[in-house]
GROMACS .gro file of N, CA and C in nm:
model
  504
    1MET      N    1   0.085  -0.116   0.000
    1MET     CA    2   0.000   0.000   0.000
    1MET      C    3   0.090   0.123   0.000
    2LYS      N    4   0.061   0.217  -0.085
    2LYS     CA    5   0.141   0.339  -0.091
    2LYS      C    6   0.118   0.423   0.033
    3PHE      N    7   0.219   0.506   0.067
    3PHE     CA    8   0.212   0.590   0.186
    3PHE      C    9   0.088   0.679   0.183
    4GLN      N   10   0.057   0.737   0.066
    4GLN     CA   11  -0.058   0.826   0.058
    4GLN      C   12  -0.187   0.750   0.088
    5GLN      N   13  -0.197   0.626   0.039
    5GLN     CA   14  -0.316   0.547   0.066
    5GLN      C   15  -0.324   0.516   0.215
    6PHE      N   16  -0.211   0.482   0.276
    6PHE     CA   17  -0.210   0.453   0.419
    6PHE      C   18  -0.255   0.575   0.497
    7ALA      N   19  -0.204   0.692   0.460
    7ALA     CA   20  -0.241   0.815   0.529
    7ALA      C   21  -0.390   0.841   0.517
    8ALA      N   22  -0.446   0.818   0.399
    8ALA     CA   23  -0.589   0.841   0.379
    8ALA      C   24  -0.671   0.743   0.461
    9VAL      N   25  -0.630   0.616   0.461
    9VAL     CA   26  -0.703   0.515   0.537
    9VAL      C   27  -0.695   0.546   0.686
   10THR      N   28  -0.577   0.584   0.735
   10THR     CA   29  -0.565   0.613   0.878
   10THR      C   30  -0.646   0.736   0.914
   11ALA      N   31  -0.655   0.832   0.824
   11ALA     CA   32  -0.737   0.951   0.853
   11ALA      C   33  -0.884   0.911   0.869
   12VAL      N   34  -0.932   0.824   0.782
   12VAL     CA   35  -1.071   0.781   0.791
   12VAL      C   36  -1.092   0.696   0.916
   13LEU      N   37  -1.002   0.600   0.940
   13LEU     CA   38  -1.018   0.514   1.056
   13LEU      C   39  -1.002   0.589   1.187
   14SER      N   40  -0.917   0.689   1.189
   14SER     CA   41  -0.902   0.765   1.313
   14SER      C   42  -1.029   0.843   1.344
   15ALA      N   43  -1.105   0.873   1.241
   15ALA     CA   44  -1.232   0.941   1.264
   15ALA      C   45  -1.332   0.851   1.335
   16MET      N   46  -1.309   0.719   1.330
   16MET     CA   47  -1.399   0.626   1.396
   16MET      C   48  -1.394   0.643   1.548
   17ALA      N   49  -1.291   0.707   1.598
   17ALA     CA   50  -1.280   0.727   1.742
   17ALA      C   51  -1.369   0.839   1.792
   18VAL      N   52  -1.428   0.915   1.699
   18VAL     CA   53  -1.515   1.025   1.739
   18VAL      C   54  -1.645   0.968   1.795
   19PRO      N   55  -1.690   1.014   1.911
   19PRO     CA   56  -1.814   0.960   1.969
   19PRO      C   57  -1.933   0.987   1.879
   20THR      N   58  -2.034   0.901   1.887
   20THR     CA   59  -2.155   0.919   1.808
   20THR      C   60  -2.224   1.049   1.850
   21LEU      N   61  -2.260   1.128   1.751
   21LEU     CA   62  -2.325   1.256   1.776
   21LEU      C   63  -2.474   1.243   1.746
   22ALA      N   64  -2.544   1.351   1.744
   22ALA     CA   65  -2.687   1.351   1.712
   22ALA      C   66  -2.707   1.291   1.573
   23ALA      N   67  -2.829   1.244   1.548
   23ALA     CA   68  -2.860   1.176   1.423
   23ALA      C   69  -2.831   1.259   1.300
   24ASP      N   70  -2.839   1.393   1.309
   24ASP     CA   71  -2.816   1.477   1.192
   24ASP      C   72  -2.668   1.508   1.171
   25LYS      N   73  -2.582   1.461   1.258
   25LYS     CA   74  -2.438   1.484   1.245
   25LYS      C   75  -2.373   1.363   1.180
   26PRO      N   76  -2.266   1.383   1.104
   26PRO     CA   77  -2.197   1.268   1.043
   26PRO      C   78  -2.130   1.181   1.150
   27LEU      N   79  -2.129   1.049   1.126
   27LEU     CA   80  -2.066   0.957   1.219
   27LEU      C   81  -1.914   0.956   1.203
   28LEU      N   82  -1.866   0.982   1.083
   28LEU     CA   83  -1.722   0.987   1.057
   28LEU      C   84  -1.683   1.129   1.019
   29ILE      N   85  -1.581   1.177   1.084
   29ILE     CA   86  -1.532   1.311   1.055
   29ILE      C   87  -1.386   1.300   1.015
   30PRO      N   88  -1.349   1.343   0.894
   30PRO     CA   89  -1.209   1.332   0.852
   30PRO      C   90  -1.117   1.411   0.944
   31GLN      N   91  -1.001   1.355   0.966
   31GLN     CA   92  -0.898   1.421   1.046
   31GLN      C   93  -0.771   1.430   0.964
   32ALA      N   94  -0.675   1.502   1.016
   32ALA     CA   95  -0.549   1.517   0.944
   32ALA      C   96  -0.479   1.382   0.930
   33ALA      N   97  -0.410   1.366   0.819
   33ALA     CA   98  -0.333   1.244   0.795
   33ALA      C   99  -0.220   1.234   0.898
   34VAL      N  100  -0.183   1.112   0.929
   34VAL     CA  101  -0.072   1.087   1.021
   34VAL      C  102   0.046   1.038   0.939
   35ALA      N  103   0.156   1.112   0.943
   35ALA     CA  104   0.276   1.072   0.869
   35ALA      C  105   0.349   0.962   0.946
   36VAL      N  106   0.384   0.856   0.875
   36VAL     CA  107   0.456   0.746   0.935
   36VAL      C  108   0.601   0.751   0.887
   37PRO      N  109   0.697   0.771   0.978
   37PRO     CA  110   0.837   0.776   0.936
   37PRO      C  111   0.880   0.647   0.868
   38GLY      N  112   0.974   0.658   0.779
   38GLY     CA  113   1.023   0.541   0.708
   38GLY      C  114   0.979   0.542   0.563
   39GLY      N  115   0.877   0.620   0.534
   39GLY     CA  116   0.832   0.636   0.396
   39GLY      C  117   0.788   0.506   0.333
   40PRO      N  118   0.810   0.497   0.202
   40PRO     CA  119   0.766   0.376   0.131
   40PRO      C  120   0.845   0.254   0.179
   41GLY      N  121   0.810   0.143   0.130
   41GLY     CA  122   0.877   0.020   0.170
   41GLY      C  123   0.772  -0.088   0.189
   42GLY      N  124   0.653  -0.055   0.151
   42GLY     CA  125   0.547  -0.153   0.153
   42GLY      C  126   0.469  -0.157   0.281
   43TRP      N  127   0.339  -0.156   0.268
   43TRP     CA  128   0.245  -0.179   0.377
   43TRP      C  129   0.171  -0.305   0.341
   44ASP      N  130   0.127  -0.379   0.440
   44ASP     CA  131   0.057  -0.501   0.406
   44ASP      C  132  -0.077  -0.510   0.477
   45TRP      N  133  -0.079  -0.539   0.602
   45TRP     CA  134  -0.201  -0.571   0.672
   45TRP      C  135  -0.236  -0.463   0.772
   46MET      N  136  -0.363  -0.429   0.781
   46MET     CA  137  -0.410  -0.336   0.884
   46MET      C  138  -0.525  -0.401   0.959
   47LEU      N  139  -0.531  -0.371   1.088
   47LEU     CA  140  -0.632  -0.430   1.174
   47LEU      C  141  -0.670  -0.328   1.280
   48VAL      N  142  -0.799  -0.311   1.303
   48VAL     CA  143  -0.845  -0.223   1.409
   48VAL      C  144  -0.857  -0.305   1.538
   49ASP      N  145  -0.785  -0.262   1.641
   49ASP     CA  146  -0.794  -0.321   1.774
   49ASP      C  147  -0.897  -0.236   1.849
   50ALA      N  148  -1.024  -0.267   1.828
   50ALA     CA  149  -1.134  -0.184   1.877
   50ALA      C  150  -1.133  -0.162   2.029
   51PRO      N  151  -1.112  -0.266   2.110
   51PRO     CA  152  -1.114  -0.242   2.255
   51PRO      C  153  -1.009  -0.140   2.302
   52ARG      N  154  -0.896  -0.133   2.232
   52ARG     CA  155  -0.790  -0.041   2.271
   52ARG      C  156  -0.789   0.085   2.184
   53HIS      N  157  -0.882   0.097   2.093
   53HIS     CA  158  -0.893   0.213   2.004
   53HIS      C  159  -0.762   0.239   1.930
   54ARG      N  160  -0.711   0.131   1.865
   54ARG     CA  161  -0.586   0.142   1.791
   54ARG      C  162  -0.601   0.084   1.652
   55LEU      N  163  -0.523   0.137   1.562
   55LEU     CA  164  -0.507   0.081   1.429
   55LEU      C  165  -0.368   0.021   1.425
   56LEU      N  166  -0.360  -0.108   1.389
   56LEU     CA  167  -0.233  -0.178   1.379
   56LEU      C  168  -0.204  -0.200   1.231
   57ALA      N  169  -0.084  -0.164   1.188
   57ALA     CA  170  -0.049  -0.179   1.046
   57ALA      C  171   0.091  -0.237   1.033
   58SER      N  172   0.103  -0.343   0.954
   58SER     CA  173   0.235  -0.401   0.932
   58SER      C  174   0.307  -0.321   0.825
   59HIS      N  175   0.433  -0.290   0.852
   59HIS     CA  176   0.517  -0.214   0.759
   59HIS      C  177   0.642  -0.298   0.733
   60PRO      N  178   0.628  -0.400   0.646
   60PRO     CA  179   0.739  -0.493   0.625
   60PRO      C  180   0.867  -0.425   0.575
   61GLY      N  181   0.853  -0.316   0.500
   61GLY     CA  182   0.971  -0.247   0.445
   61GLY      C  183   1.060  -0.187   0.552
   62THR      N  184   1.005  -0.161   0.671
   62THR     CA  185   1.086  -0.104   0.780
   62THR      C  186   1.097  -0.199   0.899
   63LYS      N  187   1.041  -0.321   0.884
   63LYS     CA  188   1.043  -0.421   0.991
   63LYS      C  189   0.984  -0.364   1.120
   64THR      N  190   0.867  -0.299   1.103
   64THR     CA  191   0.799  -0.241   1.218
   64THR      C  192   0.650  -0.271   1.213
   65LEU      N  193   0.589  -0.259   1.329
   65LEU     CA  194   0.444  -0.259   1.342
   65LEU      C  195   0.405  -0.118   1.380
   66ALA      N  196   0.327  -0.052   1.295
   66ALA     CA  197   0.281   0.084   1.324
   66ALA      C  198   0.154   0.074   1.407
   67VAL      N  199   0.152   0.142   1.522
   67VAL     CA  200   0.038   0.139   1.613
   67VAL      C  201  -0.012   0.282   1.627
   68LEU      N  202  -0.131   0.308   1.573
   68LEU     CA  203  -0.191   0.441   1.577
   68LEU      C  204  -0.299   0.442   1.684
   69ASP      N  205  -0.281   0.524   1.787
   69ASP     CA  206  -0.383   0.543   1.890
   69ASP      C  207  -0.491   0.631   1.830
   70LEU      N  208  -0.611   0.576   1.812
   70LEU     CA  209  -0.718   0.647   1.743
   70LEU      C  210  -0.783   0.757   1.828
   71LYS      N  211  -0.762   0.755   1.958
   71LYS     CA  212  -0.815   0.860   2.043
   71LYS      C  213  -0.718   0.978   2.052
   72LYS      N  214  -0.590   0.947   2.068
   72LYS     CA  215  -0.490   1.051   2.085
   72LYS      C  216  -0.426   1.094   1.953
   73ASN      N  217  -0.449   1.015   1.847
   73ASN     CA  218  -0.389   1.040   1.717
   73ASN      C  219  -0.236   1.042   1.726
   74THR      N  220  -0.182   0.948   1.804
   74THR     CA  221  -0.037   0.935   1.819
   74THR      C  222   0.008   0.803   1.759
   75LEU      N  223   0.130   0.802   1.712
   75LEU     CA  224   0.185   0.686   1.644
   75LEU      C  225   0.303   0.629   1.721
   76THR      N  226   0.307   0.497   1.734
   76THR     CA  227   0.421   0.426   1.789
   76THR      C  228   0.465   0.325   1.685
   77GLN      N  229   0.595   0.323   1.655
   77GLN     CA  230   0.648   0.222   1.564
   77GLN      C  231   0.721   0.119   1.649
   78VAL      N  232   0.674  -0.005   1.642
   78VAL     CA  233   0.730  -0.113   1.723
   78VAL      C  234   0.825  -0.195   1.635
   79PRO      N  235   0.953  -0.199   1.668
   79PRO     CA  236   1.046  -0.282   1.591
   79PRO      C  237   1.011  -0.430   1.607
   80THR      N  238   1.006  -0.501   1.495
   80THR     CA  239   0.973  -0.643   1.499
   80THR      C  240   1.094  -0.732   1.473
   81GLY      N  241   1.200  -0.675   1.419
   81GLY     CA  242   1.320  -0.753   1.391
   81GLY      C  243   1.315  -0.826   1.258
   82VAL      N  244   1.196  -0.846   1.204
   82VAL     CA  245   1.177  -0.912   1.075
   82VAL      C  246   1.065  -0.841   1.001
   83ALA      N  247   1.061  -0.858   0.870
   83ALA     CA  248   0.949  -0.805   0.793
   83ALA      C  249   0.823  -0.882   0.833
   84ILE      N  250   0.717  -0.807   0.866
   84ILE     CA  251   0.593  -0.874   0.907
   84ILE      C  252   0.482  -0.842   0.809
   85ASN      N  253   0.384  -0.930   0.807
   85ASN     CA  254   0.266  -0.912   0.724
   85ASN      C  255   0.142  -0.920   0.811
   86GLY      N  256   0.107  -1.039   0.857
   86GLY     CA  257  -0.015  -1.060   0.933
   86GLY      C  258  -0.006  -1.015   1.078
   87ILE      N  259  -0.124  -0.981   1.132
   87ILE     CA  260  -0.136  -0.933   1.270
   87ILE      C  261  -0.261  -0.997   1.331
   88ALA      N  262  -0.249  -1.040   1.456
   88ALA     CA  263  -0.366  -1.090   1.530
   88ALA      C  264  -0.358  -1.039   1.673
   89VAL      N  265  -0.475  -1.011   1.730
   89VAL     CA  266  -0.484  -0.962   1.867
   89VAL      C  267  -0.553  -1.069   1.952
   90ASP      N  268  -0.492  -1.101   2.065
   90ASP     CA  269  -0.549  -1.195   2.161
   90ASP      C  270  -0.583  -1.114   2.286
   91GLU      N  271  -0.706  -1.066   2.294
   91GLU     CA  272  -0.748  -0.981   2.406
   91GLU      C  273  -0.742  -1.056   2.539
   92ALA      N  274  -0.785  -1.182   2.539
   92ALA     CA  275  -0.792  -1.258   2.663
   92ALA      C  276  -0.655  -1.276   2.727
   93ASP      N  277  -0.553  -1.294   2.646
   93ASP     CA  278  -0.418  -1.318   2.699
   93ASP      C  279  -0.327  -1.197   2.683
   94ASN      N  280  -0.383  -1.083   2.639
   94ASN     CA  281  -0.307  -0.958   2.628
   94ASN      C  282  -0.185  -0.972   2.537
   95LYS      N  283  -0.207  -1.034   2.418
   95LYS     CA  284  -0.097  -1.056   2.325
   95LYS      C  285  -0.129  -1.000   2.187
   96LEU      N  286  -0.023  -0.962   2.117
   96LEU     CA  287  -0.028  -0.931   1.974
   96LEU      C  288   0.063  -1.032   1.905
   97PHE      N  289   0.017  -1.089   1.796
   97PHE     CA  290   0.098  -1.182   1.718
   97PHE      C  291   0.123  -1.120   1.581
   98THR      N  292   0.245  -1.132   1.530
   98THR     CA  293   0.277  -1.087   1.394
   98THR      C  294   0.355  -1.199   1.324
   99ALA      N  295   0.337  -1.209   1.194
   99ALA     CA  296   0.413  -1.309   1.117
   99ALA      C  297   0.451  -1.248   0.983
  100GLY      N  298   0.558  -1.299   0.925
  100GLY     CA  299   0.602  -1.250   0.795
  100GLY      C  300   0.715  -1.334   0.740
  101SER      N  301   0.800  -1.269   0.662
  101SER     CA  302   0.904  -1.341   0.589
  101SER      C  303   1.017  -1.391   0.677
  102GLY      N  304   1.020  -1.353   0.803
  102GLY     CA  305   1.128  -1.393   0.893
  102GLY      C  306   1.118  -1.535   0.946
  103GLU      N  307   1.022  -1.613   0.897
  103GLU     CA  308   1.002  -1.752   0.937
  103GLU      C  309   0.979  -1.767   1.088
  104LYS      N  310   0.905  -1.670   1.142
  104LYS     CA  311   0.870  -1.678   1.283
  104LYS      C  312   0.746  -1.594   1.309
  105VAL      N  313   0.677  -1.628   1.415
  105VAL     CA  314   0.571  -1.545   1.469
  105VAL      C  315   0.636  -1.469   1.585
  106VAL      N  316   0.623  -1.337   1.584
  106VAL     CA  317   0.677  -1.255   1.692
  106VAL      C  318   0.559  -1.217   1.782
  107VAL      N  319   0.578  -1.236   1.913
  107VAL     CA  320   0.471  -1.215   2.011
  107VAL      C  321   0.504  -1.091   2.094
  108PHE      N  322   0.403  -1.007   2.116
  108PHE     CA  323   0.419  -0.883   2.193
  108PHE      C  324   0.315  -0.877   2.303
  109ASP      N  325   0.348  -0.808   2.410
  109ASP     CA  326   0.252  -0.774   2.513
  109ASP      C  327   0.163  -0.665   2.454
  110SER      N  328   0.033  -0.685   2.455
  110SER     CA  329  -0.057  -0.592   2.389
  110SER      C  330  -0.064  -0.456   2.458
  111THR      N  331  -0.035  -0.451   2.587
  111THR     CA  332  -0.040  -0.324   2.660
  111THR      C  333   0.088  -0.244   2.643
  112THR      N  334   0.202  -0.309   2.668
  112THR     CA  335   0.331  -0.238   2.666
  112THR      C  336   0.396  -0.237   2.530
  113LEU      N  337   0.352  -0.324   2.440
  113LEU     CA  338   0.411  -0.345   2.307
  113LEU      C  339   0.553  -0.399   2.314
  114ALA      N  340   0.591  -0.455   2.429
  114ALA     CA  341   0.722  -0.518   2.444
  114ALA      C  342   0.719  -0.657   2.384
  115LYS      N  343   0.827  -0.694   2.317
  115LYS     CA  344   0.839  -0.828   2.260
  115LYS      C  345   0.850  -0.928   2.375
  116THR      N  346   0.766  -1.035   2.369
  116THR     CA  347   0.766  -1.135   2.476
  116THR      C  348   0.805  -1.274   2.429
  117GLY      N  349   0.815  -1.294   2.297
  117GLY     CA  350   0.852  -1.426   2.250
  117GLY      C  351   0.853  -1.437   2.099
  118GLU      N  352   0.898  -1.554   2.054
  118GLU     CA  353   0.900  -1.588   1.911
  118GLU      C  354   0.861  -1.734   1.896
  119ILE      N  355   0.797  -1.765   1.785
  119ILE     CA  356   0.760  -1.902   1.753
  119ILE      C  357   0.820  -1.931   1.616
  120THR      N  358   0.910  -2.027   1.607
  120THR     CA  359   0.979  -2.058   1.482
  120THR      C  360   0.886  -2.133   1.387
  121LEU      N  361   0.887  -2.090   1.261
  121LEU     CA  362   0.811  -2.154   1.154
  121LEU      C  363   0.910  -2.219   1.056
  122THR      N  364   0.859  -2.299   0.964
  122THR     CA  365   0.945  -2.363   0.864
  122THR      C  366   0.944  -2.291   0.730
  123GLY      N  367   0.888  -2.172   0.728
  123GLY     CA  368   0.882  -2.092   0.607
  123GLY      C  369   0.825  -1.956   0.641
  124PRO      N  370   0.807  -1.871   0.539
  124PRO     CA  371   0.754  -1.737   0.565
  124PRO      C  372   0.605  -1.742   0.597
  125GLY      N  373   0.567  -1.666   0.699
  125GLY     CA  374   0.426  -1.655   0.735
  125GLY      C  375   0.362  -1.539   0.664
  126ASP      N  376   0.232  -1.530   0.671
  126ASP     CA  377   0.160  -1.417   0.611
  126ASP      C  378   0.041  -1.384   0.699
  127ASP      N  379  -0.079  -1.414   0.657
  127ASP     CA  380  -0.198  -1.380   0.733
  127ASP      C  381  -0.206  -1.464   0.859
  128ILE      N  382  -0.268  -1.408   0.963
  128ILE     CA  383  -0.285  -1.476   1.091
  128ILE      C  384  -0.430  -1.461   1.133
  129VAL      N  385  -0.486  -1.569   1.186
  129VAL     CA  386  -0.622  -1.563   1.240
  129VAL      C  387  -0.621  -1.633   1.375
  130LEU      N  388  -0.682  -1.571   1.474
  130LEU     CA  389  -0.692  -1.629   1.607
  130LEU      C  390  -0.834  -1.675   1.631
  131ASP      N  391  -0.849  -1.798   1.678
  131ASP     CA  392  -0.978  -1.847   1.725
  131ASP      C  393  -0.976  -1.832   1.877
  132PRO      N  394  -1.040  -1.727   1.931
  132PRO     CA  395  -1.032  -1.702   2.075
  132PRO      C  396  -1.101  -1.808   2.160
  133LYS      N  397  -1.194  -1.881   2.103
  133LYS     CA  398  -1.265  -1.985   2.182
  133LYS      C  399  -1.174  -2.103   2.213
  134THR      N  400  -1.080  -2.132   2.122
  134THR     CA  401  -0.992  -2.247   2.142
  134THR      C  402  -0.847  -2.205   2.168
  135ASP      N  403  -0.821  -2.074   2.170
  135ASP     CA  404  -0.684  -2.023   2.185
  135ASP      C  405  -0.592  -2.081   2.079
  136THR      N  406  -0.645  -2.089   1.957
  136THR     CA  407  -0.568  -2.143   1.846
  136THR      C  408  -0.539  -2.033   1.746
  137LEU      N  409  -0.411  -2.022   1.710
  137LEU     CA  410  -0.365  -1.925   1.612
  137LEU      C  411  -0.333  -2.000   1.484
  138TYR      N  412  -0.388  -1.956   1.372
  138TYR     CA  413  -0.360  -2.015   1.242
  138TYR      C  414  -0.276  -1.916   1.163
  139VAL      N  415  -0.164  -1.964   1.111
  139VAL     CA  416  -0.072  -1.879   1.035
  139VAL      C  417  -0.058  -1.936   0.895
  140CYS      N  418  -0.086  -1.853   0.797
  140CYS     CA  419  -0.078  -1.892   0.657
  140CYS      C  420   0.069  -1.902   0.614
  141HIS      N  421   0.108  -2.015   0.555
  141HIS     CA  422   0.242  -2.031   0.498
  141HIS      C  423   0.242  -1.960   0.362
  142ASP      N  424   0.313  -1.850   0.354
  142ASP     CA  425   0.308  -1.762   0.238
  142ASP      C  426   0.344  -1.833   0.108
  143ASP      N  427   0.444  -1.918   0.109
  143ASP     CA  428   0.490  -1.984  -0.013
  143ASP      C  429   0.452  -2.131  -0.020
  144GLY      N  430   0.380  -2.180   0.077
  144GLY     CA  431   0.354  -2.323   0.085
  144GLY      C  432   0.210  -2.360   0.069
  145ALA      N  433   0.182  -2.486   0.098
  145ALA     CA  434   0.047  -2.540   0.085
  145ALA      C  435  -0.001  -2.589   0.221
  146GLU      N  436   0.023  -2.506   0.324
  146GLU     CA  437  -0.018  -2.544   0.458
  146GLU      C  438  -0.045  -2.419   0.541
  147ASP      N  439  -0.121  -2.438   0.647
  147ASP     CA  440  -0.138  -2.337   0.750
  147ASP      C  441  -0.084  -2.398   0.878
  148TRP      N  442  -0.007  -2.320   0.954
  148TRP     CA  443   0.045  -2.368   1.081
  148TRP      C  444  -0.060  -2.347   1.189
  149VAL      N  445  -0.059  -2.437   1.286
  149VAL     CA  446  -0.152  -2.432   1.399
  149VAL      C  447  -0.068  -2.411   1.525
  150ILE      N  448  -0.101  -2.304   1.600
  150ILE     CA  449  -0.023  -2.266   1.717
  150ILE      C  450  -0.116  -2.255   1.837
  151ASN      N  451  -0.071  -2.308   1.950
  151ASN     CA  452  -0.142  -2.289   2.076
  151ASN      C  453  -0.110  -2.147   2.123
  152ALA      N  454  -0.207  -2.057   2.120
  152ALA     CA  455  -0.184  -1.916   2.152
  152ALA      C  456  -0.157  -1.894   2.300
  153LYS      N  457  -0.201  -1.983   2.386
  153LYS     CA  458  -0.174  -1.970   2.530
  153LYS      C  459  -0.027  -1.997   2.561
  154THR      N  460   0.027  -2.105   2.498
  154THR     CA  461   0.164  -2.149   2.528
  154THR      C  462   0.267  -2.103   2.426
  155ASN      N  463   0.221  -2.041   2.316
  155ASN     CA  464   0.310  -2.000   2.206
  155ASN      C  465   0.384  -2.119   2.146
  156ALA      N  466   0.317  -2.233   2.137
  156ALA     CA  467   0.380  -2.355   2.084
  156ALA      C  468   0.317  -2.394   1.951
  157LEU      N  469   0.404  -2.423   1.852
  157LEU     CA  470   0.360  -2.477   1.725
  157LEU      C  471   0.314  -2.620   1.750
  158VAL      N  472   0.188  -2.650   1.718
  158VAL     CA  473   0.135  -2.784   1.748
  158VAL      C  474   0.108  -2.868   1.624
  159GLY      N  475   0.117  -2.810   1.505
  159GLY     CA  476   0.095  -2.886   1.384
  159GLY      C  477   0.070  -2.797   1.265
  160SER      N  478   0.018  -2.859   1.160
  160SER     CA  479  -0.016  -2.785   1.040
  160SER      C  480  -0.134  -2.852   0.971
  161VAL      N  481  -0.198  -2.775   0.884
  161VAL     CA  482  -0.310  -2.824   0.806
  161VAL      C  483  -0.273  -2.806   0.659
  162THR      N  484  -0.274  -2.916   0.583
  162THR     CA  485  -0.243  -2.908   0.441
  162THR      C  486  -0.363  -2.852   0.366
  163ILE      N  487  -0.334  -2.757   0.276
  163ILE     CA  488  -0.440  -2.697   0.195
  163ILE      C  489  -0.403  -2.712   0.048
  164ALA      N  490  -0.502  -2.705  -0.038
  164ALA     CA  491  -0.480  -2.723  -0.181
  164ALA      C  492  -0.418  -2.595  -0.239
  165GLY      N  493  -0.299  -2.605  -0.293
  165GLY     CA  494  -0.235  -2.492  -0.358
  165GLY      C  495  -0.180  -2.391  -0.259
  166ALA      N  496  -0.108  -2.295  -0.311
  166ALA     CA  497  -0.051  -2.189  -0.227
  166ALA      C  498  -0.161  -2.095  -0.183
  167PRO      N  499  -0.163  -2.052  -0.058
  167PRO     CA  500  -0.272  -1.969  -0.008
  167PRO      C  501  -0.283  -1.833  -0.075
  168GLU      N  502  -0.174  -1.778  -0.124
  168GLU     CA  503  -0.182  -1.649  -0.189
  168GLU      C  504  -0.243  -1.665  -0.325
   0.00000   0.00000   0.00000
């Protein structure tokens, strides 16, 4: 995603933090764009962390996770150590999961944004989906024909599911 597109999307999404007004008032109000240092280098996945009023965006070109506080309109860039793509939030266990070309899932404390662990994969990861009912994290193998299955409570790779063709 180009920087200008990211800025436009963040401006619209940051407007979502505005409280609901009277019925005759617009629900979304555009706000100023938020500049993200590092410039181009590719954007991939964005996710709204609604309970914390944040927009999470993977910036693989800078090996960071951009975290935009939608109430304060402030930006934090979290170093991930590897290019990341997918993002998942585990509210129950206060975790953020990211995966990408670094052949690992990087785990963060959702409150402090401190790195708390890594889960080694056998290839590059991409999209991530968390099933909160079973504490199961599914990570798409970007170049392969499988999805990895991870116990989100213990951060342990427990297996994989073979799928037909490459997921991308």
